[in-house]
CSV table of C-alpha atoms and ligand atoms in Angstrom, one decimal:
chain,number,residue,atom,x,y,z
A,1,MET,CA,-3.4,-6.7,37.5
A,2,ASN,CA,-3.1,-4.0,40.2
A,3,ASP,CA,0.8,-3.5,40.7
A,4,GLY,CA,0.1,0.0,39.6
A,5,LYS,CA,2.1,-0.4,36.4
A,6,TYR,CA,1.0,0.1,33.4
A,7,ASP,CA,0.0,-2.4,30.9
A,8,ILE,CA,2.2,-0.9,27.7
A,9,GLY,CA,4.2,1.9,26.9
A,10,MET,CA,4.1,4.3,23.7
A,11,VAL,CA,7.1,6.0,22.3
A,12,GLY,CA,6.3,8.7,19.8
A,13,LEU,CA,3.0,10.6,21.0
A,14,GLY,CA,2.0,12.5,18.0
A,15,VAL,CA,-0.7,12.5,16.5
A,16,MET,CA,-0.3,8.7,15.3
A,17,GLY,CA,0.7,7.8,19.0
A,18,GLN,CA,-2.0,10.0,20.7
A,19,ASN,CA,-4.5,8.9,19.0
A,20,LEU,CA,-3.4,5.0,19.5
A,21,THR,CA,-3.2,5.3,23.5
A,22,LEU,CA,-6.5,7.0,23.3
A,23,ASN,CA,-7.8,4.1,21.4
A,24,MET,CA,-6.2,1.1,23.4
A,25,ALA,CA,-7.2,2.6,26.9
A,26,ASP,CA,-11.0,2.2,25.7
A,27,HIS,CA,-10.3,-0.5,26.0
A,28,GLY,CA,-9.3,-0.8,29.0
A,29,PHE,CA,-5.5,-1.3,28.8
A,30,SER,CA,-3.4,0.8,30.9
A,31,VAL,CA,-1.1,3.2,28.9
A,32,ALA,CA,2.6,4.9,29.5
A,33,GLY,CA,3.8,7.4,27.0
A,34,PHE,CA,6.4,8.8,26.7
A,35,ASP,CA,7.8,11.9,23.6
A,36,ARG,CA,11.2,13.9,23.8
A,37,ASP,CA,9.1,16.9,23.0
A,38,ALA,CA,7.4,17.5,26.4
A,39,ALA,CA,4.2,19.5,24.9
A,40,LYS,CA,3.0,16.6,23.4
A,41,GLY,CA,3.2,14.6,26.2
A,42,GLU,CA,1.5,17.7,27.7
A,43,ALA,CA,-1.3,16.9,24.4
A,44,LEU,CA,-2.0,13.3,26.3
A,45,ARG,CA,-2.7,14.1,29.3
A,46,ALA,CA,-4.9,16.6,28.6
A,47,ALA,CA,-6.8,14.4,26.1
A,48,ALA,CA,-6.5,11.4,28.9
A,49,GLY,CA,-10.1,12.3,30.8
A,50,GLY,CA,-10.3,9.7,33.4
A,51,ARG,CA,-8.9,7.1,30.9
A,52,PRO,CA,-5.7,4.9,32.6
A,53,VAL,CA,-3.1,6.7,30.6
A,54,ALA,CA,0.5,8.2,31.8
A,55,ALA,CA,2.5,10.5,30.2
A,56,ALA,CA,6.3,10.6,32.2
A,57,ALA,CA,8.9,13.3,31.7
A,58,THR,CA,11.8,10.8,31.2
A,59,LEU,CA,12.7,7.7,29.5
A,60,ALA,CA,13.9,6.2,32.8
A,61,GLU,CA,10.6,6.8,34.2
A,62,PHE,CA,8.7,5.5,31.5
A,63,VAL,CA,10.2,2.4,31.7
A,64,GLY,CA,9.9,2.4,35.6
A,65,LEU,CA,6.0,2.9,35.0
A,66,LEU,CA,6.0,-0.5,33.0
A,67,ARG,CA,5.1,-4.0,34.1
A,68,ALA,CA,7.6,-6.1,33.1
A,69,PRO,CA,8.6,-8.1,31.1
A,70,ARG,CA,7.8,-4.9,29.2
A,71,ALA,CA,5.5,-3.9,26.4
A,72,ILE,CA,6.8,-1.0,24.5
A,73,MET,CA,5.2,0.1,21.1
A,74,MET,CA,7.2,3.1,19.3
A,75,LEU,CA,5.3,5.3,16.7
A,76,VAL,CA,8.0,7.7,15.1
A,77,PRO,CA,9.1,8.5,11.6
A,78,ALA,CA,10.2,5.9,9.5
A,79,GLY,CA,14.4,5.8,9.1
A,80,PRO,CA,17.4,7.5,11.8
A,81,PRO,CA,14.6,7.9,14.8
A,82,VAL,CA,13.7,4.2,15.0
A,83,ASP,CA,17.0,3.3,15.6
A,84,SER,CA,17.8,6.5,17.9
A,85,VAL,CA,14.5,5.5,20.2
A,86,ILE,CA,15.6,1.9,20.2
A,87,ARG,CA,19.2,2.9,21.0
A,88,ASP,CA,17.7,5.4,24.1
A,89,LEU,CA,15.2,2.4,25.5
A,90,LEU,CA,18.1,-0.4,25.1
A,91,PRO,CA,20.0,0.6,28.9
A,92,HIS,CA,16.4,0.4,30.5
A,93,LEU,CA,15.1,-2.6,29.3
A,94,ALA,CA,16.2,-6.2,30.2
A,95,ALA,CA,15.9,-9.5,28.4
A,96,GLY,CA,12.5,-10.8,27.8
A,97,ASP,CA,11.1,-7.3,26.7
A,98,LEU,CA,9.3,-6.6,23.4
A,99,ILE,CA,9.4,-3.5,21.0
A,100,ILE,CA,7.0,-2.9,18.7
A,101,ASP,CA,7.9,-0.6,15.6
A,102,GLY,CA,4.2,0.9,14.1
A,103,GLY,CA,5.7,3.1,11.5
A,104,ASN,CA,6.2,2.7,7.9
A,105,SER,CA,9.5,1.4,8.4
A,106,TYR,CA,11.3,-0.5,5.7
A,107,TYR,CA,11.7,-4.2,5.8
A,108,VAL,CA,15.2,-4.4,5.5
A,109,ASP,CA,15.9,-2.4,8.5
A,110,THR,CA,13.0,-4.5,10.4
A,111,ASP,CA,14.9,-7.6,9.7
A,112,ALA,CA,18.3,-5.8,10.5
A,113,ARG,CA,16.7,-4.6,14.1
A,114,GLY,CA,14.3,-7.8,14.9
A,115,LYS,CA,18.2,-9.7,14.7
A,116,ALA,CA,20.1,-7.4,16.5
A,117,LEU,CA,17.4,-7.0,19.5
A,118,ALA,CA,17.4,-10.6,19.3
A,119,ALA,CA,20.5,-10.6,20.1
A,120,ARG,CA,20.3,-9.1,23.7
A,121,GLY,CA,17.0,-11.1,24.3
A,122,ILE,CA,14.7,-8.5,23.3
A,123,ALA,CA,11.6,-9.3,20.8
A,124,TYR,CA,10.9,-7.1,18.1
A,125,LEU,CA,7.6,-7.1,16.3
A,126,GLY,CA,7.4,-4.8,12.8
A,127,VAL,CA,3.5,-3.7,12.9
A,128,GLY,CA,2.3,-2.2,9.9
A,129,VAL,CA,-0.5,0.5,10.9
A,130,SER,CA,-3.1,1.7,8.2
A,131,GLY,CA,-5.8,3.8,8.5
A,132,GLY,CA,-4.2,7.3,9.3
A,133,GLU,CA,-5.2,9.5,12.4
A,134,HIS,CA,-9.0,8.4,12.3
A,135,GLY,CA,-8.4,4.7,12.3
A,136,ALA,CA,-5.5,4.8,14.9
A,137,ARG,CA,-8.4,6.5,17.2
A,138,HIS,CA,-10.9,4.2,15.9
A,139,GLY,CA,-9.7,1.3,14.4
A,140,PRO,CA,-6.5,0.8,12.4
A,141,SER,CA,-5.8,-2.0,10.2
A,142,LEU,CA,-2.6,-3.6,12.0
A,143,MET,CA,-0.2,-6.2,9.9
A,144,PRO,CA,2.4,-7.7,12.5
A,145,GLY,CA,5.3,-9.7,12.1
A,146,GLY,CA,8.4,-10.9,14.0
A,147,PRO,CA,8.3,-13.8,16.5
A,148,ARG,CA,4.9,-15.5,17.1
A,149,GLU,CA,5.5,-15.6,20.9
A,150,ALA,CA,5.9,-11.7,20.5
A,151,TYR,CA,3.1,-11.7,18.8
A,152,GLU,CA,1.0,-13.5,21.2
A,153,ARG,CA,1.9,-11.0,24.4
A,154,VAL,CA,0.3,-8.5,22.8
A,155,ARG,CA,-2.4,-9.8,20.5
A,156,PRO,CA,-5.5,-9.2,22.9
A,157,VAL,CA,-4.5,-5.1,23.0
A,158,LEU,CA,-3.8,-5.5,18.7
A,159,GLU,CA,-7.3,-7.3,18.9
A,160,ALA,CA,-8.8,-4.7,20.7
A,161,VAL,CA,-7.5,-1.6,19.1
A,162,ALA,CA,-7.9,-2.8,15.7
A,163,ALA,CA,-10.8,-2.7,13.0
A,164,HIS,CA,-13.5,-5.0,13.2
A,165,VAL,CA,-16.0,-6.4,9.7
A,166,GLY,CA,-18.5,-7.9,11.9
A,167,ALA,CA,-16.7,-9.8,14.5
A,168,GLU,CA,-13.6,-10.3,12.8
A,169,PRO,CA,-10.6,-7.8,13.8
A,170,CYS,CA,-8.4,-6.8,11.4
A,171,VAL,CA,-5.1,-8.1,12.5
A,172,THR,CA,-3.6,-11.2,12.8
A,173,TYR,CA,-0.5,-12.9,12.6
A,174,LEU,CA,1.8,-12.4,9.3
A,175,GLY,CA,5.0,-14.4,9.4
A,176,PRO,CA,8.2,-14.0,11.2
A,177,GLY,CA,10.7,-11.4,10.5
A,178,SER,CA,9.9,-7.9,8.6
A,179,ALA,CA,6.2,-10.4,7.5
A,180,GLY,CA,4.1,-7.2,8.7
A,181,HIS,CA,6.2,-4.4,7.1
A,182,TYR,CA,6.5,-6.2,4.2
A,183,VAL,CA,2.8,-6.7,3.8
A,184,LYS,CA,2.4,-2.9,4.9
A,185,MET,CA,4.9,-1.6,2.1
A,186,VAL,CA,3.1,-3.5,-0.6
A,187,HIS,CA,-0.5,-2.5,0.8
A,188,ASN,CA,0.9,1.0,0.1
A,189,GLY,CA,1.7,0.0,-3.5
A,190,ILE,CA,-1.3,-1.3,-4.1
A,191,GLU,CA,-2.8,2.5,-2.6
A,192,TYR,CA,-0.4,4.4,-5.1
A,193,ALA,CA,-1.9,2.4,-8.0
A,194,LEU,CA,-5.9,2.6,-6.7
A,195,MET,CA,-4.9,6.7,-6.1
A,196,GLN,CA,-3.4,7.0,-9.4
A,197,LEU,CA,-6.4,5.1,-11.4
A,198,ILE,CA,-8.5,7.1,-9.5
A,199,ALA,CA,-6.7,10.5,-10.5
A,200,GLU,CA,-6.5,9.2,-14.3
A,201,SER,CA,-10.5,8.7,-14.5
A,202,TYR,CA,-10.6,12.2,-12.5
A,203,ASP,CA,-8.3,14.2,-15.7
A,204,LEU,CA,-10.8,11.9,-18.6
A,205,LEU,CA,-13.6,13.5,-16.7
A,206,LYS,CA,-12.6,16.6,-16.1
A,207,ARG,CA,-10.3,17.5,-19.0
A,208,GLY,CA,-12.3,15.3,-21.7
A,209,LEU,CA,-15.9,15.1,-20.2
A,210,GLY,CA,-15.6,18.6,-19.3
A,211,LEU,CA,-17.3,17.3,-15.8
A,212,SER,CA,-17.6,20.3,-13.1
A,213,ASP,CA,-16.2,18.9,-9.1
A,214,ALA,CA,-20.1,19.3,-8.2
A,215,GLU,CA,-20.6,16.6,-11.3
A,216,LEU,CA,-17.3,14.8,-10.5
A,217,ALA,CA,-18.6,14.6,-6.7
A,218,ALA,CA,-21.9,13.0,-7.8
A,219,VAL,CA,-20.0,10.1,-10.2
A,220,PHE,CA,-17.8,9.3,-7.1
A,221,ALA,CA,-20.4,9.1,-4.8
A,222,GLY,CA,-22.2,7.2,-7.5
A,223,TRP,CA,-19.3,4.6,-7.8
A,224,ASN,CA,-18.6,4.5,-4.1
A,225,ALA,CA,-22.7,3.0,-3.4
A,226,GLY,CA,-22.1,0.3,-6.0
A,227,GLU,CA,-19.2,-2.3,-7.1
A,228,LEU,CA,-16.3,0.0,-6.7
A,229,ASN,CA,-17.0,0.9,-2.8
A,230,GLY,CA,-14.0,1.6,-1.0
A,231,TYR,CA,-12.5,4.4,1.6
A,232,LEU,CA,-10.3,5.8,-1.4
A,233,MET,CA,-13.8,6.3,-3.6
A,234,GLU,CA,-15.4,7.7,-1.3
A,235,ILE,CA,-13.3,10.1,0.2
A,236,THR,CA,-12.8,11.2,-3.4
A,237,ALA,CA,-16.3,12.3,-3.0
A,238,GLN,CA,-16.0,14.2,-0.9
A,239,ILE,CA,-12.7,16.2,-1.7
A,240,PHE,CA,-14.7,17.5,-4.8
A,241,GLY,CA,-17.2,18.8,-3.0
A,242,ARG,CA,-15.2,20.7,-0.2
A,243,ILE,CA,-14.9,24.5,-0.5
A,244,ASP,CA,-12.1,26.3,-0.1
A,245,GLU,CA,-12.5,28.8,2.9
A,246,ARG,CA,-9.8,30.6,2.1
A,247,THR,CA,-11.5,31.3,-1.6
A,248,GLY,CA,-15.0,30.4,-1.8
A,249,LYS,CA,-13.9,28.0,-4.7
A,250,PRO,CA,-13.9,24.3,-4.7
A,251,LEU,CA,-10.4,23.0,-2.8
A,252,ILE,CA,-9.4,20.9,-5.4
A,253,ASP,CA,-9.1,23.3,-7.7
A,254,GLU,CA,-6.2,25.5,-5.7
A,255,ILE,CA,-4.3,22.5,-4.6
A,256,LEU,CA,-0.9,22.3,-6.2
A,257,ASP,CA,-0.5,19.5,-8.7
A,258,GLU,CA,3.0,17.9,-7.6
A,259,ALA,CA,2.4,14.7,-5.5
A,260,GLY,CA,4.3,13.7,-2.7
A,261,GLN,CA,5.5,10.3,-1.2
A,262,LYS,CA,7.2,9.1,1.3
A,263,GLY,CA,8.8,6.2,0.0
A,264,THR,CA,6.5,3.1,0.4
A,265,GLY,CA,5.2,3.0,-3.3
A,266,MET,CA,9.3,3.2,-4.5
A,267,TRP,CA,10.2,0.4,-2.4
A,268,THR,CA,7.6,-1.8,-3.3
A,269,SER,CA,8.5,-1.3,-6.8
A,270,GLN,CA,12.3,-1.8,-6.2
A,271,ASP,CA,11.9,-4.9,-4.5
A,272,ALA,CA,9.5,-6.0,-6.9
A,273,MET,CA,12.5,-5.4,-9.6
A,274,ASN,CA,14.7,-7.4,-7.0
A,275,LEU,CA,11.8,-10.5,-6.9
A,276,GLN,CA,11.5,-9.8,-11.0
A,277,THR,CA,8.0,-10.2,-9.9
A,278,PRO,CA,5.7,-7.4,-12.3
A,279,ILE,CA,3.6,-5.3,-10.9
A,280,PRO,CA,3.5,-2.4,-14.1
A,281,THR,CA,0.9,-0.5,-12.3
A,282,ILE,CA,2.4,0.3,-8.7
A,283,ASP,CA,5.2,1.4,-11.0
A,284,ALA,CA,3.3,3.4,-13.1
A,285,ALA,CA,1.9,5.3,-9.8
A,286,VAL,CA,5.3,5.5,-8.7
A,287,ALA,CA,6.4,6.8,-12.0
A,288,LEU,CA,3.4,9.8,-12.4
A,289,ARG,CA,3.9,11.0,-9.4
A,290,ASP,CA,7.5,11.2,-10.1
A,291,LEU,CA,6.8,13.4,-13.3
A,292,SER,CA,4.3,15.2,-11.0
A,293,GLY,CA,7.2,16.6,-9.6
A,294,PHE,CA,8.6,18.2,-12.8
A,295,LYS,CA,6.3,21.3,-12.9
A,296,THR,CA,8.4,23.5,-14.5
A,297,GLU,CA,9.8,21.5,-17.1
A,298,ARG,CA,6.1,20.5,-17.9
A,299,GLU,CA,4.8,23.7,-18.0
A,300,ALA,CA,7.8,24.2,-20.3
A,301,ALA,CA,6.9,21.5,-22.8
A,302,SER,CA,3.3,22.0,-22.4
A,303,ARG,CA,4.2,25.4,-24.5
A,304,VAL,CA,6.2,23.5,-27.3
A,305,LEU,CA,4.9,20.2,-27.7
A,306,ALA,CA,0.3,20.5,-28.6
A,307,GLY,CA,-1.2,17.4,-29.0
A,308,PRO,CA,-4.6,16.5,-29.9
A,309,PRO,CA,-7.7,18.5,-28.6
A,310,GLN,CA,-8.8,17.0,-25.1
A,311,ARG,CA,-12.6,17.0,-25.6
A,312,PHE,CA,-14.5,13.8,-25.8
A,313,SER,CA,-17.0,14.1,-28.3
A,314,GLY,CA,-18.7,10.4,-27.9
A,315,ASP,CA,-22.0,9.2,-25.9
A,316,ARG,CA,-20.9,10.7,-22.3
A,317,ASP,CA,-23.3,8.6,-20.1
A,318,ALA,CA,-22.0,5.4,-22.2
A,319,PHE,CA,-18.3,6.2,-21.2
A,320,LEU,CA,-19.1,7.1,-17.9
A,321,ALA,CA,-20.8,3.4,-17.2
A,322,SER,CA,-17.4,2.2,-19.4
A,323,LEU,CA,-15.0,4.0,-16.9
A,324,GLY,CA,-16.5,2.7,-13.8
A,325,HIS,CA,-16.3,-0.8,-15.3
A,326,ALA,CA,-12.6,-0.2,-16.5
A,327,LEU,CA,-12.1,1.3,-13.3
A,328,HIS,CA,-13.5,-1.5,-11.5
A,329,ALA,CA,-11.0,-4.3,-13.4
A,330,ALA,CA,-7.8,-2.6,-13.1
A,331,MET,CA,-8.7,-2.1,-9.4
A,332,ILE,CA,-8.7,-5.9,-9.8
A,333,VAL,CA,-5.3,-5.6,-11.7
A,334,ALA,CA,-3.6,-3.7,-9.0
A,335,TYR,CA,-4.7,-6.0,-6.0
A,336,GLY,CA,-3.8,-8.8,-8.1
A,337,GLN,CA,0.2,-7.6,-8.8
A,338,GLY,CA,0.3,-6.6,-5.1
A,339,LEU,CA,-1.2,-9.6,-3.8
A,340,ALA,CA,0.9,-11.4,-6.6
A,341,LEU,CA,4.2,-10.0,-5.1
A,342,LEU,CA,3.6,-10.9,-1.9
A,343,HIS,CA,2.9,-14.7,-2.9
A,344,THR,CA,6.7,-14.1,-4.9
A,345,ALA,CA,8.2,-12.5,-1.6
A,346,SER,CA,6.4,-15.2,0.9
A,347,GLN,CA,8.2,-17.8,-0.5
A,348,ALA,CA,11.8,-16.1,-1.6
A,349,ARG,CA,12.0,-14.6,2.3
A,350,GLY,CA,10.2,-17.3,4.1
A,351,TYR,CA,7.6,-15.2,5.6
A,352,GLY,CA,5.2,-18.2,5.3
A,353,LEU,CA,1.7,-15.1,3.8
A,354,HIS,CA,-2.0,-16.2,3.8
A,355,LEU,CA,-3.6,-14.1,1.6
A,356,ALA,CA,-6.3,-14.9,2.1
A,357,ASP,CA,-5.7,-13.5,6.1
A,358,VAL,CA,-4.2,-10.5,4.5
A,359,ALA,CA,-7.2,-9.5,2.0
A,360,ARG,CA,-8.4,-10.3,5.3
A,361,ILE,CA,-7.3,-8.0,7.9
A,362,TRP,CA,-7.4,-5.3,4.8
A,363,ARG,CA,-11.2,-5.5,4.7
A,364,GLY,CA,-11.6,-2.2,7.2
A,365,GLY,CA,-9.2,0.3,8.8
A,366,CYS,CA,-7.1,0.4,5.7
A,367,ILE,CA,-6.3,3.4,3.1
A,368,ILE,CA,-7.0,0.2,0.7
A,369,ARG,CA,-10.3,-1.7,2.2
A,370,ALA,CA,-13.2,-1.8,-0.5
A,371,ALA,CA,-15.5,-3.8,-1.2
A,372,LEU,CA,-13.6,-6.4,-3.4
A,373,LEU,CA,-11.4,-7.1,-0.8
A,374,GLU,CA,-14.2,-9.4,0.1
A,375,PRO,CA,-13.8,-11.8,-3.3
A,376,ILE,CA,-10.6,-11.3,-3.1
A,377,ARG,CA,-10.1,-13.0,0.5
A,378,ALA,CA,-13.1,-15.6,-1.1
A,379,ALA,CA,-10.7,-16.5,-4.1
A,380,TYR,CA,-7.8,-17.2,-1.5
A,381,ASP,CA,-9.9,-19.1,0.4
A,382,ARG,CA,-10.7,-21.3,-2.7
A,383,GLN,CA,-7.2,-21.3,-3.7
A,384,PRO,CA,-4.6,-20.3,-0.7
A,385,ASP,CA,-1.7,-21.1,-3.2
A,386,LEU,CA,-3.4,-19.0,-6.1
A,387,PRO,CA,-0.2,-17.0,-7.7
A,388,ASN,CA,-2.2,-14.5,-9.3
A,389,LEU,CA,-5.8,-13.3,-8.8
A,390,LEU,CA,-6.1,-13.6,-13.0
A,391,LEU,CA,-6.4,-17.3,-12.4
A,392,ASP,CA,-9.1,-17.2,-9.7
A,393,ALA,CA,-12.4,-18.4,-11.8
A,394,GLU,CA,-14.8,-15.4,-10.3
A,395,LEU,CA,-11.9,-12.1,-10.6
A,396,GLY,CA,-10.2,-13.5,-13.7
A,397,ALA,CA,-13.8,-13.6,-15.6
A,398,ALA,CA,-14.5,-9.9,-14.0
A,399,VAL,CA,-11.7,-7.9,-15.7
A,400,ALA,CA,-12.0,-10.2,-18.6
A,401,GLY,CA,-15.8,-9.3,-18.7
A,402,ARG,CA,-15.0,-5.9,-18.4
A,403,GLN,CA,-12.0,-5.8,-20.7
A,404,ALA,CA,-14.1,-3.7,-23.5
A,405,ASP,CA,-14.4,-1.2,-21.3
A,406,LEU,CA,-10.3,-1.2,-20.1
A,407,ARG,CA,-9.9,-1.0,-23.9
A,408,GLY,CA,-12.4,1.7,-24.8
A,409,VAL,CA,-10.8,3.8,-21.7
A,410,VAL,CA,-7.4,3.4,-22.9
A,411,ALA,CA,-8.0,4.3,-26.6
A,412,ALA,CA,-10.0,7.6,-24.7
A,413,GLY,CA,-6.6,8.7,-23.0
A,414,ALA,CA,-4.4,8.0,-26.2
A,415,SER,CA,-6.6,10.1,-28.8
A,416,LEU,CA,-7.5,12.3,-26.0
A,417,GLY,CA,-3.8,13.2,-25.1
A,418,ILE,CA,-5.0,12.5,-21.9
A,419,PRO,CA,-2.3,10.3,-19.8
A,420,VAL,CA,-4.0,6.8,-18.3
A,421,LEU,CA,-0.7,5.1,-17.7
A,422,GLY,CA,-2.2,3.1,-15.0
A,423,PHE,CA,-4.9,1.9,-16.7
A,424,MET,CA,-2.5,1.3,-20.2
A,425,SER,CA,-0.8,-1.0,-18.1
A,426,ALA,CA,-3.3,-2.5,-16.3
A,427,LEU,CA,-4.5,-3.5,-19.6
A,428,ALA,CA,-1.0,-4.6,-21.0
A,429,TYR,CA,-0.5,-6.4,-17.7
A,430,PHE,CA,-3.4,-8.5,-18.4
A,431,ASP,CA,-2.9,-8.7,-22.0
A,432,GLY,CA,0.7,-10.2,-21.4
A,433,TYR,CA,-0.6,-12.5,-18.5
A,434,ARG,CA,-2.8,-13.6,-20.6
A,435,SER,CA,-0.7,-14.6,-23.5
A,436,ALA,CA,0.7,-17.7,-24.0
A,437,TRP,CA,2.5,-17.1,-26.5
A,438,LEU,CA,4.9,-13.5,-26.2
A,439,PRO,CA,7.4,-11.6,-28.5
A,440,ALA,CA,10.3,-12.6,-25.5
A,441,ASN,CA,11.8,-15.2,-28.5
A,442,LEU,CA,13.1,-12.3,-30.7
A,443,ILE,CA,14.5,-10.7,-27.1
A,444,GLN,CA,16.2,-14.4,-27.0
A,445,ALA,CA,17.4,-14.3,-30.9
A,446,GLN,CA,18.9,-10.3,-30.2
A,447,ARG,CA,20.5,-11.5,-26.9
A,448,ASP,CA,22.1,-14.7,-28.1
A,449,TYR,CA,23.2,-12.4,-31.3
A,450,PHE,CA,25.3,-10.0,-29.9
A,451,GLY,CA,25.9,-11.5,-26.4
A,452,ALA,CA,26.5,-15.0,-27.5
A,453,HIS,CA,24.0,-15.3,-24.5
A,454,THR,CA,22.2,-18.3,-25.9
A,455,TYR,CA,18.7,-19.9,-26.0
A,456,GLU,CA,16.1,-22.7,-25.5
A,457,ARG,CA,14.2,-24.3,-28.3
A,458,ILE,CA,10.5,-25.2,-28.2
A,459,ASP,CA,11.2,-29.0,-29.9
A,460,ALA,CA,14.3,-29.6,-28.3
A,461,GLN,CA,16.4,-29.7,-25.0
A,462,GLY,CA,19.5,-28.0,-24.0
A,463,VAL,CA,20.5,-24.9,-24.7
A,464,PHE,CA,21.5,-23.5,-28.0
A,465,HIS,CA,23.7,-20.8,-29.9
A,466,THR,CA,23.6,-19.7,-33.6
A,467,GLN,CA,26.4,-17.9,-35.4
A,468,TRP,CA,24.0,-15.3,-36.7
A,469,GLU,CA,26.7,-12.8,-38.8
A,470,GLN,CA,27.1,-14.9,-41.9
A,471,GLU,CA,30.4,-14.1,-43.4
B,1,6PG,C1,-2.2,4.0,5.5
B,1,6PG,C2,-1.4,5.5,4.5
B,1,6PG,C3,-0.1,5.6,5.6
B,1,6PG,C4,0.6,6.7,5.5
B,1,6PG,C5,1.0,6.9,3.9
B,1,6PG,C6,1.0,8.0,3.0
B,1,6PG,O1,-1.7,3.1,5.3
B,1,6PG,O2,-2.7,4.6,6.7
B,1,6PG,O3,-0.2,4.7,3.7
B,1,6PG,O4,0.7,5.0,6.1
B,1,6PG,O5,-0.6,8.0,4.9
B,1,6PG,O6,2.8,6.7,4.1
B,1,6PG,O7,2.7,7.8,1.8
B,1,6PG,P1,3.1,8.8,0.8
B,1,6PG,O8,3.4,9.9,1.7
B,1,6PG,O9,4.2,7.9,0.9
B,1,6PG,O10,1.6,8.5,0.2
């Protein structure tokens, strides 16, 4: 349409906003950008080359550049900045316009914003964007939620800019309200779990087997070439090969061992608690990031709390192979926990998620993309309402067939005094899930003993209470 107006607007021209803008423009969409920081608008102009991109100096000018009904994407930090952009935009917008939040917003906020804007006739999409800077520029995985008709309006843009696996774009309409941001939150929860499992493997190999950084790079590159293939495996191999310009030593050994976090993993764990759906490997990943932050206490404790010698004395090659198998099994469990949470949340919140679609759009562009997502997608294709990946014949067998390796790795961590809570949680979850009987009968008896909370029986219907204390 040659009306001099732009197809879509972008508010927030930081690295992600600028890259996604250029990505859109490369696919033939004209984009008007705005950032409160004039330098970022200038940077976009400089990067635009001959592309159909403009950077407006004011919000009023920016809105005026857009074709009505307008579609405006925000890529600003989650939290108050999102509300502030919406507040500033509103006086310039009209009924029928669409705002898209591409940040890692808390899904509860997305629901509230969507409702408030709908009351003013403005549509709102919460779109998870994964893949970092490179993804934004060359093809992210996009997880959109909100009104379907709003998605259909911007679908050509989103499909064009998304990563593709074969001919399939890594984007699809996921569901109403906060469905997109919820799926992105759980994506990040799984991301935390996979990173923790990889970090524990590193710890076993470094402190346990004494591998050098060059050897670690080779091990992870080898794993990435096989069934463990995935983006996080690939970058881990590259990280171990990186030499620090400042010291000439491997950079990894110069990095402080305190993990940061912006909250998405914690939100995943918190909501899993709310929905009473266990995701212990994601919980473990959040907890271990938290523990890493207690650096001073850990240093003090390390001087007084001795453990066993941390050097592994068994067959190194056999252990390496076993660790690869254990990692594969634990990763299936981690994806499985996240997807089981999505299964529950979809029912509880009315998202109507198709988990085969979720697995499909995670196969490319995003941080948790991995070869494993192909069999995971196939599992949900076979059985769309599968409550847990462990109940899929193929993936269940893949974990069960590697359980001896998983047990060996957990035992090695325990005997060497190397913390492997991620692996332990994955194994205990597997053992708990496959237990037709769990000792929860005792917990019920205790609850009834001290609080008259009652219990059910296996041999009769109804609710029972016992007078446990006998005078
Ligand atoms: C992605 C990442 C991205 C971001 C996370 C990091 O999918 O591209 O998950 O969203 O890097 O916010 O999260 P933490 O800072 O909590 O590790």
